[in-house]
Coordinates of C-alpha atoms in Angstrom, one line a residue:
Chain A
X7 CA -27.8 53.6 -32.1
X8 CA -29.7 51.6 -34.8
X9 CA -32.0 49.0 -33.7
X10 CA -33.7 46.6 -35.9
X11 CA -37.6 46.2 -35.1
X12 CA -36.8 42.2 -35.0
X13 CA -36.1 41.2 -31.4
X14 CA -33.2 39.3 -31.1
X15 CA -33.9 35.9 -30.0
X16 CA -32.1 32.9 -28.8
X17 CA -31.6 30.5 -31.6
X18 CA -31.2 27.6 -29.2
X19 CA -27.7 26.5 -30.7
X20 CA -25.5 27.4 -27.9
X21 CA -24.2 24.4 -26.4
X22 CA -21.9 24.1 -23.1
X23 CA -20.4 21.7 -21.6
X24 CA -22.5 19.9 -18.6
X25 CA -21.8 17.5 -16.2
X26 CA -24.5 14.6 -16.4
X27 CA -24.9 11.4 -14.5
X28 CA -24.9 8.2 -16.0
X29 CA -27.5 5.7 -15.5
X30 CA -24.7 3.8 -13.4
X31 CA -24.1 7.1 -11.4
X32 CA -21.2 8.2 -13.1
X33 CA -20.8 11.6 -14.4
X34 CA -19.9 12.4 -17.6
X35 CA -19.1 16.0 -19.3
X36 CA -21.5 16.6 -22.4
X37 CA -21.7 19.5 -24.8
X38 CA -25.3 20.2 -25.2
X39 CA -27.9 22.6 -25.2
X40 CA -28.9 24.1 -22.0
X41 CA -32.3 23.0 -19.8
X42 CA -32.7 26.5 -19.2
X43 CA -32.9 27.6 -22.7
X44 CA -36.0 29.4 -22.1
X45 CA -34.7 31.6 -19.4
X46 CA -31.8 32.5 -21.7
X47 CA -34.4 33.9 -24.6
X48 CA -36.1 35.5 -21.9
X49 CA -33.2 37.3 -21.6
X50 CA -33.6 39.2 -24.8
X51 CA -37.3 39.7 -24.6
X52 CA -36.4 41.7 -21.5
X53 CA -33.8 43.3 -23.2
X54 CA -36.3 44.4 -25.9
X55 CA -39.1 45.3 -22.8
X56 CA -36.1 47.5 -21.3
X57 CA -35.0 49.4 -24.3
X58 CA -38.7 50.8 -24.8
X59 CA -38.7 51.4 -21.6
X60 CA -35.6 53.4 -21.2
X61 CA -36.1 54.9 -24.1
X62 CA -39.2 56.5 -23.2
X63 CA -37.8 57.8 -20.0
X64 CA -34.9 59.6 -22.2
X65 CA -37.4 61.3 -23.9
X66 CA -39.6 62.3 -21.3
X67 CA -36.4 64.0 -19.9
X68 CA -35.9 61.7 -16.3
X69 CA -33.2 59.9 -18.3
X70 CA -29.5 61.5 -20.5
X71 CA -28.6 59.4 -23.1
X72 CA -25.3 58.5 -20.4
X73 CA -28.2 57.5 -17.9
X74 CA -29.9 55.0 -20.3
X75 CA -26.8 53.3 -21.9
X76 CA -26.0 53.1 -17.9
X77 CA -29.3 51.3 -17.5
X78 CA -29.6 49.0 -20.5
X79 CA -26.1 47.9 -19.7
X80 CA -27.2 47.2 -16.3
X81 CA -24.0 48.8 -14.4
X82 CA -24.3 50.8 -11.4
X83 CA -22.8 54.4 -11.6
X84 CA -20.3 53.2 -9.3
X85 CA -18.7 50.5 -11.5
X86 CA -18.9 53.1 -14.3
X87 CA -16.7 55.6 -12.3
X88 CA -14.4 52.8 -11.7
X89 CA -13.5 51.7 -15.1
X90 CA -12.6 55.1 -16.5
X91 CA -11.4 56.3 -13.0
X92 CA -13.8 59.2 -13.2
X93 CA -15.8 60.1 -9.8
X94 CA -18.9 58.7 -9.1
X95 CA -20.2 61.7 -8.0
X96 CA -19.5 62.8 -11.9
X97 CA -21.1 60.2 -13.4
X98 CA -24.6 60.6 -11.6
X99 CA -24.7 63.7 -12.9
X100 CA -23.7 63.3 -16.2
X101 CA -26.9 59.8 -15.8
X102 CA -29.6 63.8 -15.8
X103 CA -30.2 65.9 -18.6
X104 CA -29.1 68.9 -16.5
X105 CA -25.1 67.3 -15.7
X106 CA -25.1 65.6 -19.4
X107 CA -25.5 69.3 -21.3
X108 CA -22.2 69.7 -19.7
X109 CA -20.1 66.3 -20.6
X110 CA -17.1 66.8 -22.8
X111 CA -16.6 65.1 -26.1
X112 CA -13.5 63.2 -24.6
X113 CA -15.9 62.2 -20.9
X114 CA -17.9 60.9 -23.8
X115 CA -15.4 58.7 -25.5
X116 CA -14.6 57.4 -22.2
X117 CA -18.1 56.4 -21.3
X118 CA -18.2 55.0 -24.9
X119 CA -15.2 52.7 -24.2
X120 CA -17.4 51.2 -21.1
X121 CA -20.7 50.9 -22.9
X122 CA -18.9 49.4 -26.0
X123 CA -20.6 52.1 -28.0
X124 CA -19.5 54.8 -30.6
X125 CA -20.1 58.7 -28.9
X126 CA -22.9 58.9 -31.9
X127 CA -24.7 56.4 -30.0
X128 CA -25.2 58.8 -27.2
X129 CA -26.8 61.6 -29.8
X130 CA -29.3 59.3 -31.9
X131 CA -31.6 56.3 -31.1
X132 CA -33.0 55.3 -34.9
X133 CA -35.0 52.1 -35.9
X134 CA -34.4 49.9 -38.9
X135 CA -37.2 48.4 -40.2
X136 CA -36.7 44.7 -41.8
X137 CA -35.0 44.2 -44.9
X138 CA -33.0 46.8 -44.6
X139 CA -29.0 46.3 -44.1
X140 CA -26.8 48.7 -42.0
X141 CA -23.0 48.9 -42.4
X142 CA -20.9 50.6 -39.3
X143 CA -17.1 51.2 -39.4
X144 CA -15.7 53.3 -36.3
X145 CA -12.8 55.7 -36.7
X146 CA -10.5 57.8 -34.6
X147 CA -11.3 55.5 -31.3
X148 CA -15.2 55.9 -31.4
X149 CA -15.4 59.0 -32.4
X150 CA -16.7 59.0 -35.6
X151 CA -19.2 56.7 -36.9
X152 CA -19.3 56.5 -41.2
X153 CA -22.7 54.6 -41.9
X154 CA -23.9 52.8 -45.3
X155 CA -27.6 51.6 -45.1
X156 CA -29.0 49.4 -47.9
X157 CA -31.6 46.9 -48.7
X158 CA -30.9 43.5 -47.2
X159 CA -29.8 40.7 -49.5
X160 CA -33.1 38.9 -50.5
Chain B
X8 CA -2.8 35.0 -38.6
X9 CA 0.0 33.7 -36.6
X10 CA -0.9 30.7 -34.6
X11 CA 0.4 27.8 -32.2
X12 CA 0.1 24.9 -34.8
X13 CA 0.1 22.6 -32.1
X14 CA -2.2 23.9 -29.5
X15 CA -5.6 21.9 -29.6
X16 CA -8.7 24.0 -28.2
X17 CA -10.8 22.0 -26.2
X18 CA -14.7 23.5 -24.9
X19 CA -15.0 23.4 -20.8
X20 CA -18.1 24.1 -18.7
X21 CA -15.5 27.1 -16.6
X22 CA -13.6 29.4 -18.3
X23 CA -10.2 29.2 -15.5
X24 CA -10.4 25.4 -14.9
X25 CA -11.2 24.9 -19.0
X26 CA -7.7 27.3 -19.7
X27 CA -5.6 26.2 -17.0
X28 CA -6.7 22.4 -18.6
X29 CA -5.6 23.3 -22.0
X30 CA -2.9 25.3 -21.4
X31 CA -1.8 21.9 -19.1
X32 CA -3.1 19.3 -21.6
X33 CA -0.6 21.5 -24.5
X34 CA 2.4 21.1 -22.4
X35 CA 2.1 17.3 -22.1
X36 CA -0.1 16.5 -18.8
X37 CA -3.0 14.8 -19.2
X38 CA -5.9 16.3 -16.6
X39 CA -9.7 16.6 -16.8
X40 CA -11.1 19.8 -15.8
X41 CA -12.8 18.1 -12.9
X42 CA -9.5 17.8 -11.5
X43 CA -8.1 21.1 -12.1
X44 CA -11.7 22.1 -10.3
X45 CA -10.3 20.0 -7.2
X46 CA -6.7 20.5 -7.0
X47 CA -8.0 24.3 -7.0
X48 CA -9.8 24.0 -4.3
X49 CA -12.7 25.6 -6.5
X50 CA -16.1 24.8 -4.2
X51 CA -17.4 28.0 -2.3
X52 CA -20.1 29.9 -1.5
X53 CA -20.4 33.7 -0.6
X54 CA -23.4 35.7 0.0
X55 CA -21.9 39.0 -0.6
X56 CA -24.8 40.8 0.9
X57 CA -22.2 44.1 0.3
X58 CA -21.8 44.0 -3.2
X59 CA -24.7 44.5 -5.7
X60 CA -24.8 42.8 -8.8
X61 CA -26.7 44.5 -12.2
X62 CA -29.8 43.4 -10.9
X63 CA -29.6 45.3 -7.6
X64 CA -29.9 41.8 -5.7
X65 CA -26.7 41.0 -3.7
X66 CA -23.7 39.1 -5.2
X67 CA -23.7 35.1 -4.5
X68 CA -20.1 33.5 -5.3
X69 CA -20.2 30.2 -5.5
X70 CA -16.4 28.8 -6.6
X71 CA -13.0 30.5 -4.8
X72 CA -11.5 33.8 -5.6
X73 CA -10.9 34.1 -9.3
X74 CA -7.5 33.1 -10.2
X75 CA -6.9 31.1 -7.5
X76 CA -7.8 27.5 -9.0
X77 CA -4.6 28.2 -11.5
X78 CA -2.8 29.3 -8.2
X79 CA -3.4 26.1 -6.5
X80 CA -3.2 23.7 -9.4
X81 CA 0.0 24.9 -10.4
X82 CA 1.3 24.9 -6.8
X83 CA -0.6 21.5 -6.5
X84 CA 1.1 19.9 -9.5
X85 CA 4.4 21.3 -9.4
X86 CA 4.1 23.9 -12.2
X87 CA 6.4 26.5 -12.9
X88 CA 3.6 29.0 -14.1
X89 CA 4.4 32.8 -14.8
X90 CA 2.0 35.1 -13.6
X91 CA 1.9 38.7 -13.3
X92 CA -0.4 41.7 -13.7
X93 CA 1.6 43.7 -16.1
X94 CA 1.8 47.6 -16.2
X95 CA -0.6 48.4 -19.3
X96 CA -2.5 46.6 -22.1
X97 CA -0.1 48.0 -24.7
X98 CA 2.9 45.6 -22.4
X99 CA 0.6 42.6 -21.7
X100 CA 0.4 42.2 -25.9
X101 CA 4.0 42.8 -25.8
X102 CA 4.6 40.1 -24.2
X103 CA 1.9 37.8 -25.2
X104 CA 2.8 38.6 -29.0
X105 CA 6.3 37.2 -28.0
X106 CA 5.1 34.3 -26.0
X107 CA 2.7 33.2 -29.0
X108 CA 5.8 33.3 -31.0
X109 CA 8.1 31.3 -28.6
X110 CA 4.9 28.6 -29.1
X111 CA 3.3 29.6 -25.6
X112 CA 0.0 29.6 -24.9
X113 CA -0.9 32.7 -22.9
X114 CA -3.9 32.7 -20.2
X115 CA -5.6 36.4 -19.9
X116 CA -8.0 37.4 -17.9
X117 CA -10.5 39.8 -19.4
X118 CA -14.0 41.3 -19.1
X119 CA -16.4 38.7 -20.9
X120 CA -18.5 42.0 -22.1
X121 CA -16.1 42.5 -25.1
X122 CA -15.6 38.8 -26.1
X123 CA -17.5 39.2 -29.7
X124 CA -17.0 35.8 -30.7
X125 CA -19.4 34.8 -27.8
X126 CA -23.4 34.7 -28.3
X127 CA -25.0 37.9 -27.4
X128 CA -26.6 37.1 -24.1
X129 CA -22.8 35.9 -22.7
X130 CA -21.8 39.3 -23.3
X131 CA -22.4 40.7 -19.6
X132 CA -19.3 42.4 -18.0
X133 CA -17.7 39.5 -15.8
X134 CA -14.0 40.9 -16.0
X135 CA -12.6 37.9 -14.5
X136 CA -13.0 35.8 -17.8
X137 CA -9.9 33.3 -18.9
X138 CA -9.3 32.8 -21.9
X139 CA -6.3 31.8 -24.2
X140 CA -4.6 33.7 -26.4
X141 CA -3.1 31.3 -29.1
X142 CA -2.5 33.4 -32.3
X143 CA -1.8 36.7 -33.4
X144 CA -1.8 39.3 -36.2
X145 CA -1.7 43.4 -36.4
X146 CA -5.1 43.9 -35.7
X147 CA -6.5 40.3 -33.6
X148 CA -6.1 37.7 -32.0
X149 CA -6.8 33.9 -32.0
X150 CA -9.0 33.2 -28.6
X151 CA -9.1 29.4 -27.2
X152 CA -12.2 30.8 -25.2
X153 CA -13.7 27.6 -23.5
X154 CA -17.0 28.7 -23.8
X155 CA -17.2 28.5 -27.8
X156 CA -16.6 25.5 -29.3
X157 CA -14.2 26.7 -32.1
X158 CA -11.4 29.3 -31.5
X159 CA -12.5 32.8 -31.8
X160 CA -11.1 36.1 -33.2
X161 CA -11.1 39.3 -31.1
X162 CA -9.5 42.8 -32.4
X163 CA -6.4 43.7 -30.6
X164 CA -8.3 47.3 -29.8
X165 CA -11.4 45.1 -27.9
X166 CA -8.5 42.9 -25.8
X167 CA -7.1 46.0 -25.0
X168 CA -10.2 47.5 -23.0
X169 CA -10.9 44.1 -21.7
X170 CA -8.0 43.3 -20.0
X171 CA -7.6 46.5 -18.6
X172 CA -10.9 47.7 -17.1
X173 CA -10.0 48.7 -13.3
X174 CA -13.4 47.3 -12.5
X175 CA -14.4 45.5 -9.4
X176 CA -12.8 42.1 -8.6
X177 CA -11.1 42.5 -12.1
X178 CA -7.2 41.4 -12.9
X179 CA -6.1 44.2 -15.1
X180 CA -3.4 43.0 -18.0
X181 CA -2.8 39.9 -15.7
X182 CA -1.1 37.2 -18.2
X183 CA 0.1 33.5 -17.3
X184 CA 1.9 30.9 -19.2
X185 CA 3.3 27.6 -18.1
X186 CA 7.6 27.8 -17.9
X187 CA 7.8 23.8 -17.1
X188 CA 5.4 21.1 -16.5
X189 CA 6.3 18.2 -14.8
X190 CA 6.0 15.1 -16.6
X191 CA 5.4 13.2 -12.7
X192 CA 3.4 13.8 -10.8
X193 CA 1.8 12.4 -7.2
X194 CA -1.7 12.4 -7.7
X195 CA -2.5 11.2 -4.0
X196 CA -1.1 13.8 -2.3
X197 CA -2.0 16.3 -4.7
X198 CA -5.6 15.2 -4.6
X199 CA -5.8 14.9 -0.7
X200 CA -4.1 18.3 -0.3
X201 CA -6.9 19.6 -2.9
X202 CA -9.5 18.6 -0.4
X203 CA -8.0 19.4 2.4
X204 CA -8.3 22.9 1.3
X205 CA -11.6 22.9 -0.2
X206 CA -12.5 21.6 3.5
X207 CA -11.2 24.4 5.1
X208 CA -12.7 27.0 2.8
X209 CA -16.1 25.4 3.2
X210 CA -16.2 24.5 6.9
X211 CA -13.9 27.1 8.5
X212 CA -13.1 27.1 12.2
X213 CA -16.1 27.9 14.7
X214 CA -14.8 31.6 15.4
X215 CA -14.6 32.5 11.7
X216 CA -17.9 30.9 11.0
X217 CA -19.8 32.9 13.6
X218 CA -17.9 35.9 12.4
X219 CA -17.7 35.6 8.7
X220 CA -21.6 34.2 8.2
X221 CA -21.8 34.7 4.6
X222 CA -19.0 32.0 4.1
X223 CA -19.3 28.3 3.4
X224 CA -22.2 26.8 4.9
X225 CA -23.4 29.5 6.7
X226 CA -23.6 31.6 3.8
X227 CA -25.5 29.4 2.4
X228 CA -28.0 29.8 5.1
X229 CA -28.1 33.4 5.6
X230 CA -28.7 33.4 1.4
X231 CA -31.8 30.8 2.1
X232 CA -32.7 33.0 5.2
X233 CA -32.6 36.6 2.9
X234 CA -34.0 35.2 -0.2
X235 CA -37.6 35.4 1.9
X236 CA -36.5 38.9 1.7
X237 CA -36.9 39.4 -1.9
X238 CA -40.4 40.9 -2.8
X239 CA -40.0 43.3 -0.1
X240 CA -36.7 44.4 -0.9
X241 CA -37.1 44.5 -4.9
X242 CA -40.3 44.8 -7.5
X243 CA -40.5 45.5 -11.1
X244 CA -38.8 43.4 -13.8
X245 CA -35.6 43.8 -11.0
X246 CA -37.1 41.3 -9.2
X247 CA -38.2 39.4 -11.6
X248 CA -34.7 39.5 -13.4
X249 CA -32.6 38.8 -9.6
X250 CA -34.1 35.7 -9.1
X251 CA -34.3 34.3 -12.5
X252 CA -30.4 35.3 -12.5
X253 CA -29.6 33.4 -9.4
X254 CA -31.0 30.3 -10.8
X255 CA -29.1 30.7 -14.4
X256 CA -25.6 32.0 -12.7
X257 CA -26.5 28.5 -10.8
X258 CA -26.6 26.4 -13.8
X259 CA -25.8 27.8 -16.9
X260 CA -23.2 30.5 -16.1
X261 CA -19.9 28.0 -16.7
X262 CA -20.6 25.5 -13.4
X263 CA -21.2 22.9 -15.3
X264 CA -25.0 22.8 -13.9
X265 CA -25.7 22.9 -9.6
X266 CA -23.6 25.6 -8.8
X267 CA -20.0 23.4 -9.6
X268 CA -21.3 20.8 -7.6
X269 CA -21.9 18.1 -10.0
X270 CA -18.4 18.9 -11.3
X271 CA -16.9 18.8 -7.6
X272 CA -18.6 15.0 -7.8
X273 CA -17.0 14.5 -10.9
X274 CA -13.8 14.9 -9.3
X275 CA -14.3 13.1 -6.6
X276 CA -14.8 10.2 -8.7
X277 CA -11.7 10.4 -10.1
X278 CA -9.5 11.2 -6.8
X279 CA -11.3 7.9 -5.5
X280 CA -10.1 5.7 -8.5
X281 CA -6.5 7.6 -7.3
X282 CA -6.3 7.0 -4.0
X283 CA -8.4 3.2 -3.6
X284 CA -10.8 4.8 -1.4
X285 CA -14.4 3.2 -1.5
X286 CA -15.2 5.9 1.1
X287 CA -14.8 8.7 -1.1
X288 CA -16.7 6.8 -3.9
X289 CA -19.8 6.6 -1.4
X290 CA -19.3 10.4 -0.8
X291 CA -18.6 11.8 -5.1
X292 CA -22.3 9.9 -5.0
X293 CA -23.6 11.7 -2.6
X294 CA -22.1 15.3 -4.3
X295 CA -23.9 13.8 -7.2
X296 CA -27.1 13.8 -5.6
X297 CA -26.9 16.8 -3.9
X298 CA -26.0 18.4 -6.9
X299 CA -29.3 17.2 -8.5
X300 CA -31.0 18.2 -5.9
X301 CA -29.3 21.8 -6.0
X302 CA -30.4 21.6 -9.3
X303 CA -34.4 20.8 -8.5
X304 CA -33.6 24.5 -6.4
X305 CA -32.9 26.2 -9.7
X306 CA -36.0 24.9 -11.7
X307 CA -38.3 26.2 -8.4
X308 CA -36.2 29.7 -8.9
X309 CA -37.0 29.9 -12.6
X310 CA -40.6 28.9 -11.8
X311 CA -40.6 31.7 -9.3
X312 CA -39.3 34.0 -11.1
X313 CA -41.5 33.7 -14.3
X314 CA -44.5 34.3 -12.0
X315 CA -43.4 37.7 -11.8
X316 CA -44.4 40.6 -14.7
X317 CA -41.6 41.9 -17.2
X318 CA -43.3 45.5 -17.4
X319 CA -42.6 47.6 -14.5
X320 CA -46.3 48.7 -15.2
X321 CA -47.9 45.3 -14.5
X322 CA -45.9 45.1 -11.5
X323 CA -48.4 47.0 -8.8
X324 CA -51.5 45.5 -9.7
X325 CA -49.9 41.6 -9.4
X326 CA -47.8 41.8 -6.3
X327 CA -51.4 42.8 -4.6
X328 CA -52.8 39.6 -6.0
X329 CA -50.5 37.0 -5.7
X330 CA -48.0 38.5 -3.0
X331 CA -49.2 35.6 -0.6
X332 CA -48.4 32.9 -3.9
X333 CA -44.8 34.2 -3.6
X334 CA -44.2 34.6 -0.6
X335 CA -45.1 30.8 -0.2
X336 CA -43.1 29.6 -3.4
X337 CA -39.8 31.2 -1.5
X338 CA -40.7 29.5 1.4
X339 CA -40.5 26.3 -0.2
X340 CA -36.8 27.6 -2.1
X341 CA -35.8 28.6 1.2
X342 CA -37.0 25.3 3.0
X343 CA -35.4 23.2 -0.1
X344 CA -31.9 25.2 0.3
X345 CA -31.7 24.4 3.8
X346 CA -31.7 21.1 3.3
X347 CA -28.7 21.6 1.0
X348 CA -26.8 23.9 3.2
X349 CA -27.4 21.0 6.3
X350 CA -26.0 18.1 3.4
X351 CA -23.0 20.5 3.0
X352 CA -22.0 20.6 6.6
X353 CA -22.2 16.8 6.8
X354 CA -20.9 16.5 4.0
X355 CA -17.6 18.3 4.4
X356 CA -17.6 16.9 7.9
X357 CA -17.8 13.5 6.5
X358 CA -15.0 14.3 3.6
X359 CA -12.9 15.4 5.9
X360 CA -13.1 12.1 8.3
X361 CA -12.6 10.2 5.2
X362 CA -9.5 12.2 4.5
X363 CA -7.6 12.0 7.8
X364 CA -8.3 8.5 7.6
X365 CA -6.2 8.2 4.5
X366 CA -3.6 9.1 6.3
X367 CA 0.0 10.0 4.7
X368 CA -0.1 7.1 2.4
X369 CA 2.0 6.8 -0.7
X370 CA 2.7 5.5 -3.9
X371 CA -0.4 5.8 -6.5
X372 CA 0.8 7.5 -10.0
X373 CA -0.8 7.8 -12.9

């Protein structure tokens, strides 16, 4: 995974549609921007908090790289076992370093499929640095990731 | 790409009452998506203290069972609406490639974590999103998604995991298209049947309610009553993140701000211009003002919630100083959603006085 040292942020132009009072009483639908813009950004900067976070339990070895996609996607182990109809029991395991050494290629492509990831994803965590420009196109259904990284259009 | 020339994509605050309001508005029926809110009986609340959402605090629903406002508008209305969950992603396309072609419009119900088109911090997996599919080509399709104000495009291989997750509360390759639309209808008894149902869902029987207390109005209380819960139950950025969540999946998470309820006034506006009825004007501003005030619970929540540290690491050292600050800000939230529980039980009391008295009467098209 390739994460730019920028934190996403909210740019503030999402608008949705809001039912508002008139000053007679009547309501009215309205696109706008939210009143609770602030809490949406603060989204993102937890995302950002969580990702270090995570990360630095990966590679302290309390986290597998299935445990901290499972974490930063905020799903429970059950709702993963669900999707791909694998046991939960499975799953947990595969969330330690110990049960992850054993995953398959194809558990991996399944687990990919949830966490709308490539199964590179689960092998490298990099960091682009600004003004630099990555390129991703997936083949054979997430299995294999071809990458072109350039310098970012002044 | 392949798309229905005519179809006009229109934004919503919900995802199912925006569709089911295009997909209506296409065929030739002009509806607001207040009223499609209404006629599906859409008002609820659930304190699924069973079911965990990603923040580990408990699930609050706070509209009817997904699916069910098409359900009831198009039973309602006098629809003749196809729906089905079909056997694989590979024949839902089928079949909505061939619809798009016929000129249908074709509702889907996916997980909202694969909808690319959509801002980054919409992409959560919800897979119980509607959406339309309009258009069509070997690789995507055209979305009508109401939560973007221009159609979208998603990549046939994205659809395909979204509309077949097997996740919790999810519709897997479920499809629906409209096969007629009436060109009458009778609004009055459609709208007081709408109610009627919303009553009931709201305000069950005694023996339910003391049974089933995380329905309706109780719910609502037993949320107000567990929400003191909170810092005891959660720390960290979890609870931090759980309560900031319950204020935004209040307001900004397609409700159309206060939980639906400013939309549920918005209706009742309308079915009072429908059916003559100065009493249900007096009560759509009364849903009005509650929903304000549901609103003024939010903004405490947010306020709550910021107090609270974003690094797990800060977490410790705070809670011992300002545990006593918190406790007595969710005293007030508690205290303030009380008050809106006890407005919803007279309130749905009153609604359905007001109803009865309209009695059977007829006539009132539109």
């Amino acid at each position: 995974m390739l994460v730019s040292t920028r934190r996403q942020s909210y740019d503030g132009k999402f608008r949705l549609v809001l039912y508002r009072p008139d000053a007679g009483g009547r309501i009215e639908s309205r696109l706008e921007k939210s009143d609770f813009d602030e809490e949406i950004d603060s989204v993102f900067a937890l995302r950002a908090v969580e990702y270090e976070r995570l990360l630095g339990s990966m590679l302290e070895g309390r986290l597998s790289p299935v445990g901290f996609w499972l974490e930063f996607r905020g799903m429970s182990a059950a709702d993963v076992a669900l999707r791909p109809r694998i046991p939960r029991s499975k799953v947990e395991r595969h969330a330690t370093w110990e049960g992850w050494r054993s995953a398959t290629v194809q558990m991996l492509a399944l687990y990919a499929k949830v966490f709308d990831v490539d199964v590179a994803d689960f092998f490298q965590f990099g960091t682009l640095d600004d003004g630099i420009e990555v390129e991703i196109e997936i083949h054979e259904d997430r299995l294999l990731q071809q990458v072109r990284i350039r310098k970012a259009a002044p | 790409m392949k798309s229905i020339g005519s179809y006009e994509h229109r934004v919503a605050s919900h995802c199912e009452t925006g569709s089911m309001r295009n997909l209506l508005v296409h065929d030739g029926l002009a509806i607001t998506e207040p009223m499609v809110f209404g006629l599906g009986s859409g008002p609820a609340f659930y304190y699924l203290f069973f079911s965990r959402s990603h923040t580990g605090f408990p699930l609050v629903g706070i509209r009817n069972r997904p699916g069910s406002i098409i359900k009831n508008v198009a039973g309602l209305l006098g629809v003749d609406m196809f729906g089905k969950r079909l056997g694989s992603p590979a024949e839902a396309m089928r079949e909505a490639d061939r619809l798009i072609d016929e000129g249908r419009p074709v509702i889907a119900c996916v997980d909202m974590f694969y909808m690319k088109y959509l801002p980054q911090f919409l992409q959560v997996h919800a897979p119980f999103h509607f959406i339309i599919l309009v258009g069509h080509d070997e690789t995507s399709y055209a979305v009508s998604d109401p939560y973007f104000d221009c159609p979208g495009v998603l990549r046939r291989s994205d659809l395909e995991v979204a509309w077949d997750t097997h996740a919790k509360m999810s519709q897997d390759n479920f499809l629906a298209y409209a096969r007629r639309v009436p060109r009458e209808v009778d609004w009055r008894r459609a709208v007081i049947a709408g109610m009627k149902r919303t009553i009931k869902g709201m305000l069950p029987p005694r023996p339910v309610r003391r049974l089933l207390k995380f329905v309706g109005v109780e719910g609502m209380r037993m949320y107000a009553r567990k929400s003191l819960e909170w810092p005891r139950r959660y720390d960290g950025h979890w609870l931090r993140e759980g309560i900031l969540w319950n204020a935004v999946a209040f307001e900004d998470q397609g409700t159309g701000g206060a939980a639906f309820r400013l939309m549920y006034g918005a209706f009742l506006q309308e079915a009072s211009a429908i059916l003559g009825s100065s009493e249900i004007e007096g009560l759509a501003t009364k849903m009005v003002e509650h929903g304000q005030a549901w609103r003024y619970c939010s903004r405490r929540l947010i306020q709550i919630g910021k107090q609270v540290p974003m690094r797990d690491r800060d977490f410790p050292a705070w809670i011992e100083e300002n545990r006593a600050r918190l406790d007595e800000g969710l005293r007030e939230f508690h205290d303030l959603f009380m008050e809106r529980a006890a407005f919803e039980e007279r309130f749905w009391s009153d609604l359905e006085a007001a109803v009865g008295r309209l009695g059977k009467g007829h006539g009132s098209r539109r």
